[in-house]
Amino acid sequence: EGPTNTLWSWGLPVDFPNGENTEASVQSVSAALTAEETQALLKDVPQAYHTEINDVLLAALGQALTCWAGARAVLIELEGHGREEITPDIDVSRTVGWFTTVYPVKLERQEGNPGEALKTVKEQLRRIPRRGLGYGLLRYLGGESTREQLRTLPQAEATFNYLGQMDGAASEFSPALESRGPEHSPHCRRSHLIDITGIIAGGCLRLEWTYSANLHRQATIQTAAETFAAELRKLIAHCQSPEAGGH
């Protein structure tokens, strides 16, 4: 069944429609691929359709979110590293700091061959100029009419960020084991229903879903996270099959 709460116009269902989406209510669940599945995702899948890992992750995420929402399409906010090349004479390789791009992407449910779904998402992402670098510039620094037009468009309810592989070369630095503490005041209101991050650590892809316990039951989000992982496994199996391949 589709969502009943009209507060969330792009259709992600909520278990508790009157709940407050606060930082104090934040919880998270995760799902993971095995080391063997992760290796296939990194090595076998890109060869079949000349894809990047984000193409595969978003193809699977689109299937999982539309299945959960009972919708033909969902809108997400995609976060990137923000270091895309602007012009050849600007070099940010020696610039220290947290660069970020955030821009909306509509993911539509794809029926039939998983390969066709993957190619559709790949082509959609390639049509986004400079991996979305200009969206934030237009949204916050563009002309008044442009800013107003973008501000009034439907807003995404979920964010996605693939953080990459943390199993890099040997380094003098390593992640600290202790908690870094909260990043936001518990009184702050969250901007999205769901924040999804993917990271490869210890040879395995882990998919973490952050949500508000005031809006969702843990079992609901865990099911959605497991569906995402299952859709990834379907794509891996297809790309390893003899009939896979194309541009």
mmCIF file of N, CA and C in Angstrom, residues 92-168:
data_model
loop_
_atom_site.group_PDB
_atom_site.id
_atom_site.type_symbol
_atom_site.label_atom_id
_atom_site.label_comp_id
_atom_site.label_asym_id
_atom_site.label_seq_id
_atom_site.Cartn_x
_atom_site.Cartn_y
_atom_site.Cartn_z
ATOM 1 N N VAL A 92 42.575 21.741 -7.162
ATOM 2 C CA VAL A 92 42.225 21.695 -5.735
ATOM 3 C C VAL A 92 42.920 20.532 -5.023
ATOM 4 N N SER A 93 43.906 19.910 -5.691
ATOM 5 C CA SER A 93 44.559 18.741 -5.102
ATOM 6 C C SER A 93 45.330 19.093 -3.833
ATOM 7 N N ARG A 94 45.719 20.365 -3.667
ATOM 8 C CA ARG A 94 46.446 20.783 -2.470
ATOM 9 C C ARG A 94 45.560 21.599 -1.518
ATOM 10 N N THR A 95 44.276 21.582 -1.779
ATOM 11 C CA THR A 95 43.331 22.316 -0.941
ATOM 12 C C THR A 95 42.765 21.385 0.128
ATOM 13 N N VAL A 96 42.958 21.735 1.377
ATOM 14 C CA VAL A 96 42.489 20.920 2.489
ATOM 15 C C VAL A 96 41.095 21.390 2.891
ATOM 16 N N GLY A 97 40.198 20.454 3.108
ATOM 17 C CA GLY A 97 38.851 20.834 3.540
ATOM 18 C C GLY A 97 37.820 19.853 3.036
ATOM 19 N N TRP A 98 36.610 20.017 3.517
ATOM 20 C CA TRP A 98 35.508 19.112 3.195
ATOM 21 C C TRP A 98 34.715 19.704 2.051
ATOM 22 N N PHE A 99 34.905 19.163 0.867
ATOM 23 C CA PHE A 99 34.130 19.582 -0.296
ATOM 24 C C PHE A 99 32.891 18.687 -0.390
ATOM 25 N N THR A 100 31.792 19.231 -0.849
ATOM 26 C CA THR A 100 30.566 18.446 -0.968
ATOM 27 C C THR A 100 29.709 18.983 -2.105
ATOM 28 N N THR A 101 29.120 18.064 -2.865
ATOM 29 C CA THR A 101 28.036 18.436 -3.768
ATOM 30 C C THR A 101 26.781 17.713 -3.304
ATOM 31 N N VAL A 102 25.670 18.408 -3.327
ATOM 32 C CA VAL A 102 24.374 17.828 -2.968
ATOM 33 C C VAL A 102 23.376 18.265 -4.031
ATOM 34 N N TYR A 103 22.710 17.295 -4.651
ATOM 35 C CA TYR A 103 21.776 17.627 -5.724
ATOM 36 C C TYR A 103 20.701 16.548 -5.830
ATOM 37 N N PRO A 104 19.514 16.903 -6.315
ATOM 38 C CA PRO A 104 18.406 15.946 -6.371
ATOM 39 C C PRO A 104 18.514 15.012 -7.573
ATOM 40 N N VAL A 105 18.096 13.773 -7.356
ATOM 41 C CA VAL A 105 18.033 12.777 -8.426
ATOM 42 C C VAL A 105 16.726 11.995 -8.267
ATOM 43 N N LYS A 106 15.980 11.885 -9.345
ATOM 44 C CA LYS A 106 14.753 11.097 -9.319
ATOM 45 C C LYS A 106 15.067 9.678 -9.784
ATOM 46 N N LEU A 107 14.758 8.700 -8.948
ATOM 47 C CA LEU A 107 14.982 7.302 -9.275
ATOM 48 C C LEU A 107 13.646 6.650 -9.587
ATOM 49 N N GLU A 108 13.532 6.084 -10.768
ATOM 50 C CA GLU A 108 12.288 5.454 -11.195
ATOM 51 C C GLU A 108 12.402 3.937 -11.110
ATOM 52 N N ARG A 109 11.282 3.307 -10.786
ATOM 53 C CA ARG A 109 11.266 1.847 -10.722
ATOM 54 C C ARG A 109 11.402 1.276 -12.127
ATOM 55 N N GLN A 110 12.286 0.289 -12.283
ATOM 56 C CA GLN A 110 12.541 -0.340 -13.565
ATOM 57 C C GLN A 110 12.076 -1.795 -13.508
ATOM 58 N N GLU A 111 11.312 -2.200 -14.503
ATOM 59 C CA GLU A 111 10.823 -3.572 -14.572
ATOM 60 C C GLU A 111 11.675 -4.374 -15.553
ATOM 61 N N GLY A 112 11.677 -5.691 -15.358
ATOM 62 C CA GLY A 112 12.326 -6.562 -16.334
ATOM 63 C C GLY A 112 13.796 -6.791 -16.052
ATOM 64 N N ASN A 113 14.586 -6.821 -17.122
ATOM 65 C CA ASN A 113 15.999 -7.162 -17.070
ATOM 66 C C ASN A 113 16.773 -6.221 -16.137
ATOM 67 N N PRO A 114 17.487 -6.768 -15.138
ATOM 68 C CA PRO A 114 18.276 -5.899 -14.253
ATOM 69 C C PRO A 114 19.329 -5.101 -15.011
ATOM 70 N N GLY A 115 19.833 -5.660 -16.099
ATOM 71 C CA GLY A 115 20.821 -4.940 -16.887
ATOM 72 C C GLY A 115 20.261 -3.679 -17.509
ATOM 73 N N GLU A 116 19.019 -3.732 -17.964
ATOM 74 C CA GLU A 116 18.390 -2.550 -18.545
ATOM 75 C C GLU A 116 18.174 -1.477 -17.489
ATOM 76 N N ALA A 117 17.796 -1.909 -16.286
ATOM 77 C CA ALA A 117 17.623 -0.952 -15.187
ATOM 78 C C ALA A 117 18.944 -0.277 -14.861
ATOM 79 N N LEU A 118 20.018 -1.054 -14.841
ATOM 80 C CA LEU A 118 21.330 -0.498 -14.533
ATOM 81 C C LEU A 118 21.770 0.493 -15.606
ATOM 82 N N LYS A 119 21.559 0.152 -16.867
ATOM 83 C CA LYS A 119 21.950 1.059 -17.946
ATOM 84 C C LYS A 119 21.127 2.346 -17.919
ATOM 85 N N THR A 120 19.854 2.231 -17.565
ATOM 86 C CA THR A 120 19.000 3.414 -17.495
ATOM 87 C C THR A 120 19.502 4.397 -16.442
ATOM 88 N N VAL A 121 19.840 3.886 -15.263
ATOM 89 C CA VAL A 121 20.343 4.750 -14.195
ATOM 90 C C VAL A 121 21.704 5.324 -14.578
ATOM 91 N N LYS A 122 22.552 4.513 -15.176
ATOM 92 C CA LYS A 122 23.870 4.988 -15.605
ATOM 93 C C LYS A 122 23.731 6.167 -16.572
ATOM 94 N N GLU A 123 22.870 6.003 -17.581
ATOM 95 C CA GLU A 123 22.690 7.064 -18.569
ATOM 96 C C GLU A 123 22.086 8.316 -17.929
ATOM 97 N N GLN A 124 21.179 8.123 -16.971
ATOM 98 C CA GLN A 124 20.570 9.253 -16.279
ATOM 99 C C GLN A 124 21.630 10.049 -15.515
ATOM 100 N N LEU A 125 22.512 9.349 -14.807
ATOM 101 C CA LEU A 125 23.540 10.028 -14.030
ATOM 102 C C LEU A 125 24.554 10.728 -14.926
ATOM 103 N N ARG A 126 24.839 10.135 -16.075
ATOM 104 C CA ARG A 126 25.813 10.762 -16.987
ATOM 105 C C ARG A 126 25.271 12.058 -17.591
ATOM 106 N N ARG A 127 23.956 12.207 -17.617
ATOM 107 C CA ARG A 127 23.368 13.427 -18.174
ATOM 108 C C ARG A 127 23.411 14.602 -17.196
ATOM 109 N N ILE A 128 23.760 14.344 -15.952
ATOM 110 C CA ILE A 128 23.845 15.420 -14.960
ATOM 111 C C ILE A 128 25.166 16.155 -15.151
ATOM 112 N N PRO A 129 25.132 17.443 -15.499
ATOM 113 C CA PRO A 129 26.378 18.173 -15.782
ATOM 114 C C PRO A 129 27.310 18.208 -14.581
ATOM 115 N N ARG A 130 28.563 17.819 -14.812
ATOM 116 C CA ARG A 130 29.625 17.909 -13.804
ATOM 117 C C ARG A 130 29.221 17.302 -12.469
ATOM 118 N N ARG A 131 28.495 16.219 -12.543
ATOM 119 C CA ARG A 131 28.089 15.473 -11.341
ATOM 120 C C ARG A 131 27.389 16.363 -10.314
ATOM 121 N N GLY A 132 26.557 17.263 -10.810
ATOM 122 C CA GLY A 132 25.728 18.075 -9.927
ATOM 123 C C GLY A 132 26.403 19.258 -9.289
ATOM 124 N N LEU A 133 27.619 19.574 -9.715
ATOM 125 C CA LEU A 133 28.375 20.648 -9.081
ATOM 126 C C LEU A 133 27.651 21.991 -9.144
ATOM 127 N N GLY A 134 26.912 22.261 -10.228
ATOM 128 C CA GLY A 134 26.282 23.563 -10.395
ATOM 129 C C GLY A 134 24.985 23.751 -9.635
ATOM 130 N N TYR A 135 24.383 22.662 -9.119
ATOM 131 C CA TYR A 135 23.065 22.799 -8.491
ATOM 132 C C TYR A 135 23.114 23.719 -7.270
ATOM 133 N N GLY A 136 24.073 23.478 -6.377
ATOM 134 C CA GLY A 136 24.163 24.306 -5.183
ATOM 135 C C GLY A 136 24.458 25.756 -5.506
ATOM 136 N N LEU A 137 25.271 25.979 -6.561
ATOM 137 C CA LEU A 137 25.570 27.352 -6.967
ATOM 138 C C LEU A 137 24.303 28.070 -7.423
ATOM 139 N N LEU A 138 23.468 27.348 -8.212
ATOM 140 C CA LEU A 138 22.215 27.950 -8.671
ATOM 141 C C LEU A 138 21.226 28.120 -7.523
ATOM 142 N N ARG A 139 21.154 27.126 -6.634
ATOM 143 C CA ARG A 139 20.177 27.140 -5.551
ATOM 144 C C ARG A 139 20.438 28.278 -4.562
ATOM 145 N N TYR A 140 21.717 28.543 -4.275
ATOM 146 C CA TYR A 140 22.028 29.502 -3.215
ATOM 147 C C TYR A 140 22.707 30.783 -3.710
ATOM 148 N N LEU A 141 23.307 30.746 -4.907
ATOM 149 C CA LEU A 141 24.012 31.925 -5.400
ATOM 150 C C LEU A 141 23.479 32.421 -6.735
ATOM 151 N N GLY A 142 22.475 31.770 -7.287
ATOM 152 C CA GLY A 142 21.912 32.179 -8.564
ATOM 153 C C GLY A 142 21.043 33.419 -8.422
ATOM 154 N N GLY A 143 20.454 33.830 -9.556
ATOM 155 C CA GLY A 143 19.553 34.966 -9.521
ATOM 156 C C GLY A 143 18.335 34.689 -8.661
ATOM 157 N N GLU A 144 17.648 35.734 -8.260
ATOM 158 C CA GLU A 144 16.513 35.589 -7.338
ATOM 159 C C GLU A 144 15.436 34.671 -7.897
ATOM 160 N N SER A 145 15.096 34.815 -9.183
ATOM 161 C CA SER A 145 14.054 33.978 -9.769
ATOM 162 C C SER A 145 14.477 32.520 -9.821
ATOM 163 N N THR A 146 15.775 32.271 -10.099
ATOM 164 C CA THR A 146 16.286 30.896 -10.129
ATOM 165 C C THR A 146 16.246 30.282 -8.745
ATOM 166 N N ARG A 147 16.682 31.035 -7.741
ATOM 167 C CA ARG A 147 16.665 30.519 -6.370
ATOM 168 C C ARG A 147 15.254 30.201 -5.931
ATOM 169 N N GLU A 148 14.315 31.057 -6.263
ATOM 170 C CA GLU A 148 12.925 30.834 -5.869
ATOM 171 C C GLU A 148 12.345 29.617 -6.565
ATOM 172 N N GLN A 149 12.660 29.446 -7.842
ATOM 173 C CA GLN A 149 12.156 28.305 -8.595
ATOM 174 C C GLN A 149 12.674 26.992 -8.014
ATOM 175 N N LEU A 150 13.955 26.936 -7.694
ATOM 176 C CA LEU A 150 14.524 25.719 -7.128
ATOM 177 C C LEU A 150 14.021 25.471 -5.711
ATOM 178 N N ARG A 151 13.778 26.551 -4.967
ATOM 179 C CA ARG A 151 13.309 26.415 -3.590
ATOM 180 C C ARG A 151 11.900 25.848 -3.530
ATOM 181 N N THR A 152 11.086 26.104 -4.565
ATOM 182 C CA THR A 152 9.693 25.656 -4.546
ATOM 183 C C THR A 152 9.497 24.273 -5.161
ATOM 184 N N LEU A 153 10.545 23.680 -5.689
ATOM 185 C CA LEU A 153 10.424 22.337 -6.242
ATOM 186 C C LEU A 153 10.246 21.317 -5.117
ATOM 187 N N PRO A 154 9.677 20.130 -5.422
ATOM 188 C CA PRO A 154 9.573 19.086 -4.393
ATOM 189 C C PRO A 154 10.945 18.751 -3.819
ATOM 190 N N GLN A 155 10.990 18.527 -2.528
ATOM 191 C CA GLN A 155 12.250 18.246 -1.844
ATOM 192 C C GLN A 155 12.370 16.749 -1.530
ATOM 193 N N ALA A 156 13.586 16.247 -1.645
ATOM 194 C CA ALA A 156 13.834 14.824 -1.380
ATOM 195 C C ALA A 156 13.660 14.513 0.097
ATOM 196 N N GLU A 157 13.247 13.293 0.370
ATOM 197 C CA GLU A 157 13.069 12.836 1.747
ATOM 198 C C GLU A 157 14.194 11.923 2.206
ATOM 199 N N ALA A 158 15.039 11.488 1.270
ATOM 200 C CA ALA A 158 16.156 10.602 1.593
ATOM 201 C C ALA A 158 17.435 11.148 0.985
ATOM 202 N N THR A 159 18.545 10.942 1.669
ATOM 203 C CA THR A 159 19.846 11.296 1.135
ATOM 204 C C THR A 159 20.669 10.027 0.955
ATOM 205 N N PHE A 160 21.605 10.079 0.000
ATOM 206 C CA PHE A 160 22.506 8.941 -0.196
ATOM 207 C C PHE A 160 23.913 9.446 -0.427
ATOM 208 N N ASN A 161 24.867 8.807 0.231
ATOM 209 C CA ASN A 161 26.273 9.185 0.087
ATOM 210 C C ASN A 161 27.122 7.923 0.148
ATOM 211 N N TYR A 162 27.835 7.650 -0.957
ATOM 212 C CA TYR A 162 28.798 6.547 -0.956
ATOM 213 C C TYR A 162 30.152 7.132 -0.578
ATOM 214 N N LEU A 163 30.696 6.701 0.542
ATOM 215 C CA LEU A 163 31.917 7.285 1.084
ATOM 216 C C LEU A 163 33.181 6.663 0.513
ATOM 217 N N GLY A 164 33.050 5.558 -0.222
ATOM 218 C CA GLY A 164 34.202 4.952 -0.867
ATOM 219 C C GLY A 164 34.831 3.840 -0.049
ATOM 220 N N GLN A 165 36.048 3.486 -0.447
ATOM 221 C CA GLN A 165 36.770 2.382 0.193
ATOM 222 C C GLN A 165 37.698 2.931 1.269
ATOM 223 N N MET A 166 37.543 2.414 2.458
ATOM 224 C CA MET A 166 38.398 2.813 3.571
ATOM 225 C C MET A 166 39.536 1.824 3.797
ATOM 226 N N ASP A 167 39.716 0.881 2.874
ATOM 227 C CA ASP A 167 40.790 -0.113 2.983
ATOM 228 C C ASP A 167 41.953 0.284 2.085
ATOM 229 N N GLY A 168 42.393 1.536 2.192
ATOM 230 C CA GLY A 168 43.431 2.046 1.308
ATOM 231 C C GLY A 168 44.818 1.572 1.697
#
